[in-house]
Short mmCIF file of C-alpha atoms in Angstrom, two decimals:
data_model
loop_
_atom_site.label_atom_id
_atom_site.label_comp_id
_atom_site.label_asym_id
_atom_site.label_seq_id
_atom_site.Cartn_x
_atom_site.Cartn_y
_atom_site.Cartn_z
CA MET A 1 0.00 0.00 0.00
CA SER A 2 1.38 3.24 -0.97
CA GLY A 3 1.13 6.56 0.83
CA GLY A 4 -1.49 7.84 -1.62
CA GLU A 5 -3.76 4.88 -0.96
CA VAL A 6 -3.46 5.32 2.83
CA ALA A 7 -4.23 9.02 2.46
CA GLY A 8 -7.26 8.14 0.31
CA ILE A 9 -8.54 5.67 2.89
CA ILE A 10 -8.11 8.26 5.67
CA VAL A 11 -9.94 10.91 3.64
CA ALA A 12 -12.74 8.41 2.85
CA VAL A 13 -13.12 7.55 6.57
CA PHE A 14 -13.25 11.23 7.56
CA TRP A 15 -15.68 11.84 4.71
CA ALA A 16 -17.92 9.01 5.99
CA ILE A 17 -17.78 10.38 9.55
CA LEU A 18 -18.65 13.89 8.30
CA VAL A 19 -21.58 12.57 6.26
CA SER A 20 -22.81 10.62 9.31
CA PHE A 21 -22.73 13.76 11.48
CA LEU A 22 -24.54 15.73 8.78
CA ALA A 23 -27.15 12.97 8.45
CA VAL A 24 -27.79 13.03 12.22
CA ALA A 25 -28.00 16.85 12.18
CA LEU A 26 -30.44 16.76 9.26
CA ALA A 27 -32.59 14.14 11.01
CA ARG A 28 -32.80 16.30 14.13
CA LEU A 29 -33.55 19.38 12.03
CA ALA A 30 -36.39 17.46 10.37
CA GLN A 31 -37.80 16.57 13.83
CA VAL A 32 -37.60 20.22 14.87
CA LEU A 33 -39.38 21.32 11.70
CA ARG A 34 -42.14 18.74 12.24
CA ALA A 35 -42.62 19.87 15.83
CA THR A 36 -42.68 23.51 14.71
CA THR A 37 -45.25 22.75 12.02
CA LYS A 38 -47.44 20.95 14.56
CA LEU A 39 -47.11 23.84 17.05
CA VAL A 40 -48.02 26.43 14.40
CA ALA A 41 -51.07 24.36 13.40
CA GLU A 42 -52.25 24.13 17.03
CA VAL A 43 -51.72 27.85 17.61
CA THR A 44 -53.67 28.61 14.44
CA GLU A 45 -56.52 26.36 15.55
CA GLN A 46 -56.73 28.20 18.89
CA ALA A 47 -56.01 31.72 17.61
CA VAL A 48 -58.73 31.86 14.97
CA PRO A 49 -61.62 31.41 17.46
CA LEU A 50 -59.95 33.81 19.89
CA LEU A 51 -59.66 36.45 17.19
CA ALA A 52 -63.31 35.93 16.27
CA ASP A 53 -64.32 36.36 19.93
CA ALA A 54 -62.16 39.48 20.23
CA SER A 55 -63.74 40.92 17.10
CA THR A 56 -67.22 40.28 18.51
CA THR A 57 -66.24 41.90 21.80
CA VAL A 58 -64.88 44.98 20.03
CA ARG A 59 -68.10 45.32 18.01
CA SER A 60 -70.17 45.03 21.19
CA ALA A 61 -68.01 47.61 22.96
CA ARG A 62 -68.39 50.00 20.03
CA THR A 63 -72.18 49.57 20.17
CA GLN A 64 -72.19 50.26 23.91
CA LEU A 65 -70.01 53.35 23.43
CA ASP A 66 -72.43 54.64 20.81
CA ARG A 67 -75.27 54.20 23.30
CA VAL A 68 -73.31 55.98 26.04
CA ASP A 69 -72.57 58.81 23.61
CA ALA A 70 -76.28 59.17 22.85
CA ILE A 71 -77.11 59.17 26.57
CA ALA A 72 -74.43 61.80 27.25
CA SER A 73 -75.81 64.08 24.54
CA ASP A 74 -79.34 63.66 25.96
CA VAL A 75 -78.07 64.54 29.45
CA GLN A 76 -76.34 67.61 28.05
CA GLU A 77 -79.59 68.71 26.38
CA VAL A 78 -81.57 68.17 29.60
CA THR A 79 -78.98 70.15 31.56
CA SER A 80 -79.18 73.09 29.17
CA ASN A 81 -82.99 72.98 29.32
CA ALA A 82 -82.92 72.92 33.13
CA SER A 83 -80.51 75.86 33.18
CA ALA A 84 -82.76 77.85 30.84
CA LEU A 85 -85.82 77.02 32.95
CA SER A 86 -84.01 78.01 36.15
CA SER A 87 -82.96 81.38 34.75
CA THR A 88 -86.49 81.98 33.43
CA VAL A 89 -88.06 81.20 36.81
CA ALA A 90 -85.51 83.34 38.62
CA SER A 91 -86.08 86.32 36.34
CA THR A 92 -89.89 85.92 36.43
CA PHE A 93 -90.48 85.34 40.13
CA GLY A 94 -87.28 86.63 41.73
CA GLY A 95 -88.05 90.35 41.68
CA PRO A 96 -91.68 90.13 42.80
CA LEU A 97 -90.86 87.67 45.59
CA VAL A 98 -88.21 90.02 46.96
CA LYS A 99 -90.71 92.89 46.88
CA VAL A 100 -93.38 90.83 48.65
CA ALA A 101 -90.89 89.74 51.33
CA ALA A 102 -89.76 93.35 51.86
CA PHE A 103 -93.38 94.51 52.09
CA GLY A 104 -94.17 91.79 54.64
CA TYR A 105 -91.13 92.73 56.69
CA GLY A 106 -92.17 96.39 56.63
CA VAL A 107 -95.70 95.50 57.70
CA ARG A 108 -94.42 93.42 60.61
CA LYS A 109 -92.12 96.21 61.73
CA ALA A 110 -94.91 98.75 61.48
CA MET A 111 -97.32 96.55 63.41
CA GLY A 112 -94.72 95.96 66.08
CA ARG A 113 -94.09 99.68 66.70
CA THR A 114 -97.69 100.81 66.84
CA GLY A 115 -98.93 98.10 69.19
CA THR A 116 -98.14 97.80 72.87
CA GLU A 117 -94.83 96.20 73.37
CA THR A 118 -94.93 93.41 75.90
CA GLU A 119 -91.81 92.59 77.74
CA ARG A 120 -90.48 89.31 76.64
CA THR A 121 -88.32 87.01 78.63
CA PRO A 122 -85.17 86.02 76.82
CA ARG A 123 -85.39 82.58 75.31
CA ARG A 124 -82.96 80.03 76.52
CA THR A 125 -81.87 76.83 74.94
CA VAL A 126 -81.77 73.88 77.28
CA ILE A 127 -79.15 71.22 76.79
CA VAL A 128 -79.20 68.27 79.14
CA GLY A 129 -77.29 69.35 82.21
CA ARG A 130 -76.96 73.10 81.44
CA THR A 131 -78.72 76.18 80.10
CA VAL A 132 -77.31 78.21 77.22
CA PRO A 133 -78.55 81.82 76.68
CA ASP A 134 -79.45 83.21 73.24
CA PRO A 135 -76.61 84.88 71.39
CA ARG A 136 -76.26 88.60 71.99
CA ARG A 137 -78.07 90.76 69.54
CA ARG A 138 -77.04 94.18 68.32
CA LYS A 139 -79.37 96.92 69.37
CA GLN A 140 -81.17 98.43 66.42
CA LYS A 141 -81.60 102.17 66.17
CA GLY A 142 -85.00 103.70 65.67
#
């Protein structure tokens, strides 16, 4: 056997070992690809119904938001109507009511001065255990 033949046999053995390693690597890669394909199929089977449910939920939420928007606009309209009614009532009855109250106060004052003034005893507030006098009042002139 010559040196060239020995070198050829060594190269052939290394070549066979390299091909064996590559065959094992390719077999494992094929297993990984099969597992990945199976996983993608399972995820797709589960994701499609979930996406359909999410789409239904989003549509329902949009419908509810439209209803809330309509309710909010109705509340705004009612609020503006109530404000207008309040200002109308205040302008219509406010002035005359003040005049009537002032007239009644004047009549009471006039009736109080012309009649005989009876001496009143100061009112006292009774709290359990003690007596508290009325607050001091300022004397009115005239």
